Short mmCIF file of C-alpha atoms in Angstrom, two decimals:
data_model
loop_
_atom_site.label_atom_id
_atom_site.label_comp_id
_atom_site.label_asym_id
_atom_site.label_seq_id
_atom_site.Cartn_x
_atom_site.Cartn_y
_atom_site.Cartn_z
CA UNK A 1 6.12 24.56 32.43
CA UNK A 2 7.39 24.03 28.34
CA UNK A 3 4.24 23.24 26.49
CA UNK A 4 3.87 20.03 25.96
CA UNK A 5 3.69 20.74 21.46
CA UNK A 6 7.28 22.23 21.70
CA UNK A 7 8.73 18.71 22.65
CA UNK A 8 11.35 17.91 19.79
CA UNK A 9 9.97 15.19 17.86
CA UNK A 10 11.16 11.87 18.48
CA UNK A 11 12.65 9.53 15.85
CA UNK A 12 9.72 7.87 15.55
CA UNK A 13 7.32 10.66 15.08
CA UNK A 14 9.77 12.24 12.40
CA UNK A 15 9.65 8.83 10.05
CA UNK A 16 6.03 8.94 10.33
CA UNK A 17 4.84 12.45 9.56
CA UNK A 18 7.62 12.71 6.71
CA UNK A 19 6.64 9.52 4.95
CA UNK A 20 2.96 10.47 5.27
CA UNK A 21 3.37 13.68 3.94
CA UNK A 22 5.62 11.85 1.14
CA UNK A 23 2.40 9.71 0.81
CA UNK A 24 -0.04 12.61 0.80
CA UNK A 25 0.92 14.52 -2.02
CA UNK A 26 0.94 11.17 -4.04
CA UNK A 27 -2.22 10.90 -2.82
CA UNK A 28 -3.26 14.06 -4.43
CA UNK A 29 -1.95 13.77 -7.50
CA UNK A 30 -3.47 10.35 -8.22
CA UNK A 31 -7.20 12.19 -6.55
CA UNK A 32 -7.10 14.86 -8.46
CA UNK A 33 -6.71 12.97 -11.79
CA UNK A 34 -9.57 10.20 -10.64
CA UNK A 35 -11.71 13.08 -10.42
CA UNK A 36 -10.97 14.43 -13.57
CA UNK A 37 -11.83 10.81 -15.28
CA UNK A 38 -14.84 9.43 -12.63
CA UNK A 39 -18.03 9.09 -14.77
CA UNK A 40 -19.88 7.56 -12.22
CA UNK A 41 -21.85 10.16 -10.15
CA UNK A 42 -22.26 7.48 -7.06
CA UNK A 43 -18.26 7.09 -7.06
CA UNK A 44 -17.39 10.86 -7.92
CA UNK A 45 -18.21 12.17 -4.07
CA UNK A 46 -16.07 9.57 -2.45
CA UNK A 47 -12.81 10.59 -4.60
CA UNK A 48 -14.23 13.83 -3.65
CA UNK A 49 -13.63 12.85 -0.02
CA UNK A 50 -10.49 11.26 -0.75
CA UNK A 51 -9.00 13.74 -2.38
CA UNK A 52 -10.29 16.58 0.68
CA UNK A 53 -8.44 13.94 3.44
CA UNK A 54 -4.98 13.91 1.49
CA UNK A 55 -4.85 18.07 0.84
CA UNK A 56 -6.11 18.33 5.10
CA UNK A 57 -3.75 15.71 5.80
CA UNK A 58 -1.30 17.86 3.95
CA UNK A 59 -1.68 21.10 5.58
CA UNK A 60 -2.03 19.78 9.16
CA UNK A 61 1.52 18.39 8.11
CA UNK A 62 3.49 21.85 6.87
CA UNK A 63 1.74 23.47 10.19
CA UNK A 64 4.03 21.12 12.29
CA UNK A 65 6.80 21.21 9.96
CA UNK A 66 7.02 24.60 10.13
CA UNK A 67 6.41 25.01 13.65
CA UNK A 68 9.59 22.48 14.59
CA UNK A 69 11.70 24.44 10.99
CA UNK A 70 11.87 20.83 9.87
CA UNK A 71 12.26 21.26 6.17
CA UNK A 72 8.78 20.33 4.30
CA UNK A 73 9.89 17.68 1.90
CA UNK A 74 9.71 17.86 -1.30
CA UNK A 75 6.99 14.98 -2.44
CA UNK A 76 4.87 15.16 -5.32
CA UNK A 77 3.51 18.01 -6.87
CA UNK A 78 1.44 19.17 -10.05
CA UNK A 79 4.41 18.21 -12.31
CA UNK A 80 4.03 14.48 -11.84
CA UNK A 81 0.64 14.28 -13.03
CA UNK A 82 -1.39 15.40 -16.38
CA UNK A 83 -4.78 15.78 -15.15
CA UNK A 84 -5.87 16.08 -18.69
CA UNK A 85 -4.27 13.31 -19.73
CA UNK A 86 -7.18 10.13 -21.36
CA UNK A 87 -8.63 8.31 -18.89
CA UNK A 88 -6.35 5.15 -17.62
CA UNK A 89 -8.49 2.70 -15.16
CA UNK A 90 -11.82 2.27 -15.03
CA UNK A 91 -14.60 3.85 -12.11
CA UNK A 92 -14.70 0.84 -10.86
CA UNK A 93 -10.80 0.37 -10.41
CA UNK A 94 -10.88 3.26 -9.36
CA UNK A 95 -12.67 2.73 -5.78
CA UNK A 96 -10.82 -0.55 -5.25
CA UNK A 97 -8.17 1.11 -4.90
CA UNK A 98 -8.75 3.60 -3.13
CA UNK A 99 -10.19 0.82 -0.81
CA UNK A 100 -6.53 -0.63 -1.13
CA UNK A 101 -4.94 2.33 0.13
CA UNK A 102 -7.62 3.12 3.26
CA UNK A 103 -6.36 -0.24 4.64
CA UNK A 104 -2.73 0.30 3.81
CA UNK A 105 -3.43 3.72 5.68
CA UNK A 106 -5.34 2.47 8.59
CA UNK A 107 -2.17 0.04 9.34
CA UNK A 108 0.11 2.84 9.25
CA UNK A 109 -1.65 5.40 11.42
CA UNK A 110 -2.49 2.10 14.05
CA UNK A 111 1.62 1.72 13.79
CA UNK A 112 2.25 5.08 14.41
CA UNK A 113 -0.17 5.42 17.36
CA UNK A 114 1.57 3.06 18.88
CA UNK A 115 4.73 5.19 19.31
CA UNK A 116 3.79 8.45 19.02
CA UNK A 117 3.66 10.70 22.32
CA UNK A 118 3.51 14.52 21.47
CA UNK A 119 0.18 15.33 21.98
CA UNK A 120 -0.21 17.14 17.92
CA UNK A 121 1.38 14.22 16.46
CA UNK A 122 -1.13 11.79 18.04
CA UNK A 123 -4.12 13.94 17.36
CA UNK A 124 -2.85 14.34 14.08
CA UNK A 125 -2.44 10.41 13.86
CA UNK A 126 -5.98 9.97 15.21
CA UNK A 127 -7.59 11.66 12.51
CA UNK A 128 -6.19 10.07 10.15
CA UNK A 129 -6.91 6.68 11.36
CA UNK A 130 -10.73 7.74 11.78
CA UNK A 131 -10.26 9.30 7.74
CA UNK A 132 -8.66 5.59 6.72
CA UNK A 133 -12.09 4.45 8.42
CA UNK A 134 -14.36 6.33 6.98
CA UNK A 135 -12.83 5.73 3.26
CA UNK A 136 -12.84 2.17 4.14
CA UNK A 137 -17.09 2.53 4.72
CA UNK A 138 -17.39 4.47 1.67
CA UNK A 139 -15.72 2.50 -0.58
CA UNK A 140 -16.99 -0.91 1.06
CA UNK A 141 -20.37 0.23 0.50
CA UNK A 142 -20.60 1.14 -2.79
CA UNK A 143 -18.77 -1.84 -4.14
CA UNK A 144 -21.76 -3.95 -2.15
CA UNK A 145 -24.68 -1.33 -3.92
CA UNK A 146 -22.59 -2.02 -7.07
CA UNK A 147 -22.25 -5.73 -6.62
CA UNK A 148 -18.57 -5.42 -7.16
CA UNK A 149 -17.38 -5.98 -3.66
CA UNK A 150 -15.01 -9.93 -3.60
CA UNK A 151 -16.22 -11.17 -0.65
CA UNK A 152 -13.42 -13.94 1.01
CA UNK A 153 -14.64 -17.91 0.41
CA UNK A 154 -16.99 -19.27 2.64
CA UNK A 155 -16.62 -22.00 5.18
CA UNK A 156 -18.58 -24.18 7.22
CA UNK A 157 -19.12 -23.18 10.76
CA UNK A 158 -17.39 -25.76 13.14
CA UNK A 159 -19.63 -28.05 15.47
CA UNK A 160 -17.42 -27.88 18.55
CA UNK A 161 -14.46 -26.42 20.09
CA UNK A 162 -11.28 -28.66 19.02
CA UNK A 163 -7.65 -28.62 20.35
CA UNK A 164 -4.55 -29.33 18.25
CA UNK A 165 -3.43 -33.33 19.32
CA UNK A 166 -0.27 -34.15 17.12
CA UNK A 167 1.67 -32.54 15.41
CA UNK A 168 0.92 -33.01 11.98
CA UNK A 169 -1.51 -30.40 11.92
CA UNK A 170 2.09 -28.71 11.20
CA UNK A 171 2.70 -30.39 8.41
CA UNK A 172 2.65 -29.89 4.98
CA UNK A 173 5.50 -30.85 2.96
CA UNK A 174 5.53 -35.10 3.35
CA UNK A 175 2.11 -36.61 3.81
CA UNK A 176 -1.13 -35.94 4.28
CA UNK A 177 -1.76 -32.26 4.72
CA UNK A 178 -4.33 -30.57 6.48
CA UNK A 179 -7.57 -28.35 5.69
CA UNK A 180 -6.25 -24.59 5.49
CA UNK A 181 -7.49 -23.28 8.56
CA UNK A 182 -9.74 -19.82 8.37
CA UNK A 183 -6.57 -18.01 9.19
CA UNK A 184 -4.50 -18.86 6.42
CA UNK A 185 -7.10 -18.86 3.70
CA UNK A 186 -7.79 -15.20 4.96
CA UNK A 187 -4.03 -14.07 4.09
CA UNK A 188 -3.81 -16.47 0.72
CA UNK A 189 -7.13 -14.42 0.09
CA UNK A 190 -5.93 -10.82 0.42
CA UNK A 191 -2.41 -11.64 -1.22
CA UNK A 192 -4.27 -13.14 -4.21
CA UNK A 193 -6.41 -9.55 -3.90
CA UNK A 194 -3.41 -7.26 -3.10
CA UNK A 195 -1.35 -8.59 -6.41
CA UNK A 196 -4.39 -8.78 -8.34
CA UNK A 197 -4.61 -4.90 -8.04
CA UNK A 198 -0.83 -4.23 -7.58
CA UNK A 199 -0.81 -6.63 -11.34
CA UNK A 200 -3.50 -3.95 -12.69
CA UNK A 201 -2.08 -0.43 -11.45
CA UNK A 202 1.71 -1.49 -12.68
CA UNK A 203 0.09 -2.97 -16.41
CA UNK A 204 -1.84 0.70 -16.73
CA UNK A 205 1.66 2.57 -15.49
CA UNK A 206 3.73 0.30 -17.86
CA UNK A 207 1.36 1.97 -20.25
CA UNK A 208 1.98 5.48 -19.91
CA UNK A 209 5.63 5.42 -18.75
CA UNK A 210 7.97 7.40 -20.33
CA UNK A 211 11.67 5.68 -19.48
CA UNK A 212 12.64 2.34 -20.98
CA UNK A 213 13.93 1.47 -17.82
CA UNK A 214 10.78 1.84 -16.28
CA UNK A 215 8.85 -0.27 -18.31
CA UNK A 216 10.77 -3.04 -18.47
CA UNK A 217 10.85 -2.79 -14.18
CA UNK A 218 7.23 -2.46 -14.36
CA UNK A 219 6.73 -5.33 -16.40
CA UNK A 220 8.76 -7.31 -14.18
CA UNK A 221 6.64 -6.74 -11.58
CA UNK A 222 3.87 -7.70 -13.78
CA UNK A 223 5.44 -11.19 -14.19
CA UNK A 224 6.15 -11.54 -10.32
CA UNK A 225 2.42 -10.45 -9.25
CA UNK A 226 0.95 -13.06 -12.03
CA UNK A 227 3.51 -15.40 -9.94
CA UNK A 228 2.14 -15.08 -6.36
CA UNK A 229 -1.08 -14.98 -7.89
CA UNK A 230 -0.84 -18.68 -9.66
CA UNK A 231 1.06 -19.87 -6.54
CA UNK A 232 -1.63 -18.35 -3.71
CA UNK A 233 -4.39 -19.41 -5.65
CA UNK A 234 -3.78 -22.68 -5.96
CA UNK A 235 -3.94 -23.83 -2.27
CA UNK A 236 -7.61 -22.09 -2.22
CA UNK A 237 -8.13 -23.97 -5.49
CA UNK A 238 -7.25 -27.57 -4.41
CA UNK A 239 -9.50 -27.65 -1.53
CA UNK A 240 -12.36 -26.12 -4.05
CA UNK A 241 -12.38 -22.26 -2.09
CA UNK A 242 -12.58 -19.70 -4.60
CA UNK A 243 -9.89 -17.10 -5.37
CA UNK A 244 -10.07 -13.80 -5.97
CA UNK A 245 -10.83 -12.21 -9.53
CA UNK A 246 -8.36 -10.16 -11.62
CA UNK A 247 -9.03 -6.53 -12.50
CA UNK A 248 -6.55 -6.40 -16.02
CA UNK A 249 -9.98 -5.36 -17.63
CA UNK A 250 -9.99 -2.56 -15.68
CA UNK A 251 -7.41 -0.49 -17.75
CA UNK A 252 -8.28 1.39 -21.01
CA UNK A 253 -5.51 1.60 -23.94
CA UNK A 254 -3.99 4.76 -23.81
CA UNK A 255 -0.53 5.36 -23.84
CA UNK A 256 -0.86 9.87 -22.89
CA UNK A 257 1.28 10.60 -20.25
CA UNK A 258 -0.67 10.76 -16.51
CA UNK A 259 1.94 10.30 -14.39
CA UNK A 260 5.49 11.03 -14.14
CA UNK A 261 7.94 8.18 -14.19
CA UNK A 262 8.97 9.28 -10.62
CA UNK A 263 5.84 9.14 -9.03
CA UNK A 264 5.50 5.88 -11.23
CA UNK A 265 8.30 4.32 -8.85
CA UNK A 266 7.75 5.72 -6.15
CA UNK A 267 4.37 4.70 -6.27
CA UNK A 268 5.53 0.42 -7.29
CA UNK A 269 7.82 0.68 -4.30
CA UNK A 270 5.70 1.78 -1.63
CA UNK A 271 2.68 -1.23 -2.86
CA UNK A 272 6.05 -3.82 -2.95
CA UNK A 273 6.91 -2.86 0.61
CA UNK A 274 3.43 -3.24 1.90
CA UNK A 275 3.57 -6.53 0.39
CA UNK A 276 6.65 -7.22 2.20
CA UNK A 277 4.57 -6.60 5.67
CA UNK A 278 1.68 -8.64 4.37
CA UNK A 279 3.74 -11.66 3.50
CA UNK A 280 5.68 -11.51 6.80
CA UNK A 281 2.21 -11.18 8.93
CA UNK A 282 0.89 -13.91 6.76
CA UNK A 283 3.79 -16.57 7.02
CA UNK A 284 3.73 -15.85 11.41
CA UNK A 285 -0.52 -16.23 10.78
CA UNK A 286 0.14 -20.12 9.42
CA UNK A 287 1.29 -22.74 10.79
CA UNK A 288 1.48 -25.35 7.67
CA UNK A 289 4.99 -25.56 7.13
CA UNK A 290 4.61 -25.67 3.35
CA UNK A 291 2.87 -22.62 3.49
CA UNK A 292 4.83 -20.82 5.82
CA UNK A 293 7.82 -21.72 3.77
CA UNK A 294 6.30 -20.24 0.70
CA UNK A 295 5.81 -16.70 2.04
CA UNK A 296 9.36 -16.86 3.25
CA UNK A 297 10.40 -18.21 -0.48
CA UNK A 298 8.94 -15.28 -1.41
CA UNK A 299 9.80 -12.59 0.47
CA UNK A 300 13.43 -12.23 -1.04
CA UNK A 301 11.92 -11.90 -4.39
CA UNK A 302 9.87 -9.07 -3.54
CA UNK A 303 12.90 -7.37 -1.52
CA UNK A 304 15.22 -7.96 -4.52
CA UNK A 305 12.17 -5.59 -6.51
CA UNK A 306 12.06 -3.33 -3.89
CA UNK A 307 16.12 -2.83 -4.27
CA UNK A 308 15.43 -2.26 -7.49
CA UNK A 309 12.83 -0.02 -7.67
CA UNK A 310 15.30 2.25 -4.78
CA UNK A 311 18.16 1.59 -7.81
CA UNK A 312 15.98 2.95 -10.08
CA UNK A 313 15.08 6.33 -8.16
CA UNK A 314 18.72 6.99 -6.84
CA UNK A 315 20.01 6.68 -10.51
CA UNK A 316 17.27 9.11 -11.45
CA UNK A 317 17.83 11.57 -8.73
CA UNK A 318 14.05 10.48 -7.65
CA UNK A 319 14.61 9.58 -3.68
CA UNK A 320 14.21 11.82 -1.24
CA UNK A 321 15.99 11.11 2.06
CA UNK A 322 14.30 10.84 5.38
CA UNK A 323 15.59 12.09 8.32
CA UNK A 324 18.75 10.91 9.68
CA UNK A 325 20.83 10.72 12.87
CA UNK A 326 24.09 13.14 12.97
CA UNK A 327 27.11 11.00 11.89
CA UNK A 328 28.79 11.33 15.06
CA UNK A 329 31.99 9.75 14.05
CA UNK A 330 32.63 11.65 10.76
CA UNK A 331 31.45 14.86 12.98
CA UNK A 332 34.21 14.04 15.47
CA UNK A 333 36.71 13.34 12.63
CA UNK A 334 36.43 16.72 11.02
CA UNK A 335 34.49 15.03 7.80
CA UNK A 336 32.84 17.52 5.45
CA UNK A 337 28.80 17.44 6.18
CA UNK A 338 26.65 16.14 2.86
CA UNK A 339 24.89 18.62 0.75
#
């Protein structure tokens, strides 16, 4: 009987280990320069950790790659980032987000659990999604011993079970409109939260890029995520709920070189495109229409970015392509395969 590890990987398992090795080796370039800067002995073993996860994560990949010859992509390596480069964001920035990126994580390896069968590729999956956890725990518990931990608003506890009677509990754009319901102030909450630290990480890269053209599509990004922002936190605002602070202070004033401008991108894109997902789950998560319309509003705005930012890196010679099915008709028509 064929061992069940030499099954050719499926479609769905390629995507998946490619773009997390892809992610990975960002991973350890942006690690292995927090560890260089972390002044806080409390914070320094969890970047520690971090770091560890991303180069295992790494070598379980290539031992797969290599098993199945699938080409190890190229991703990020020493050359797009200057270790000894001034320090950029502060300790504290620092562990938010990495706290970010365990949640960003643990929805990807949940995703690709879901669709993964070869018995390596799920193990490999597993671990990864207990890893996401267990940065998740670190990071959540020193931000509560350090008291800098944003805790969502508070609301009162309800007195009874209720049912929905008419429908204007839907509405939202004529009349009266409804209390937010615990649902959607959870997803204004964490896309307040995701832009505040997407605004942060793109002002300190806008910093230390190198390209004009960069800059200028950082800083448009910067304008968009101050956008959401204003527009997110003002539902919370007008039924008195508190929204979530701002971490600009976070970022130091030097201008060195840490990153390259391709990781840069790469790195804006990949946050964008998570915010794509979160809007999408947060519109289908609320049922106010004016809400629900504002996500969708929205979401073209981001996607336009996101084209952008892929502009950007395919003028550059920056994106790498992911696997691909054969081009059956050009193969049948005798058409020259691409380099």
């Amino acid at each position: 009987m064929e061992e069940k590890t030499n099954i050719r990987l499926t479609a769905a398992e390629m995507s998946g280990l490619w773009t997390e090795y892809i992610n990975d080796t960002l991973g350890v370039c942006v690690n292995r320069y927090f560890l260089e800067k972390v002044e806080d002995n409390e914070i320094r073993p969890i970047i520690e950790t971090s770091l560890r996860y991303f180069e295992e994560n790494i070598d379980a990949l290539e031992k797969i790659f290599n098993k199945d010859q699938f080409p190890i992509p190229q991703g990020f390596t020493e050359e797009d980032v200057n270790v000894n480069a001034p320090k950029l964001f502060s300790d504290t920035f620092m562990v938010m987000y990495l706290r970010h990126m365990s949640i960003l994580t643990m929805a990807a390896s949940s995703a690709a659990l879901g669709l993964v069968t070869r018995p390596d590729v799920v193990e490999f999956h597993k671990k990864m999604l207990e890893k996401s956890v267990k940065m998740q725990d670190l990071t959540r518990d020193i931000q509560l011993k350090q008291g800098t931990y944003v805790r969502p608003p508070y609301i009162s506890i309800p007195d009874k079970v209720d049912f929905v009677e008419q429908q204007q509990w839907l509405a939202g754009f004529f009349g009266k409109k409804r209390s937010l319901s615990s649902v959607e102030i959870t997803h204004l909450f964490l896309n307040i939260q995701t832009n505040h630290i997407g605004k942060a990480l793109i002002t300190g890269l806008a910093q230390i890029a190198e390209s004009d053209d960069v800059k200028q599509l950082l800083l448009k990004g910067k304008k968009m995520s101050q956008k959401h922002i204003e527009i997110f936190g003002k539902y919370l605002l007008d039924e008195d709920l508190p929204a979530p602070m701002g971490w600009d202070t976070a970022i130091t004033d030097t201008t060195s070189k840490v990153f390259s401008d391709k990781l840069i991108v790469f790195h804006v894109s990949g946050m964008i495109a998570a915010g794509i997902g979160n809007y999408g789950a947060a519109m289908a998560a609320s049922p106010r229409r004016d809400i629900g319309f504002r996500y969708a509003s929205l979401i073209p705005e981001i996607s336009l970015y996101a084209e952008d930012c892929a502009n950007l890196m395919i003028k550059n010679g920056w994106l790498e392509e992911p696997p691909q099915t054969d081009d059956r008709e050009g193969l049948i028509n005798g058409e020259p395969l691409p380099d």
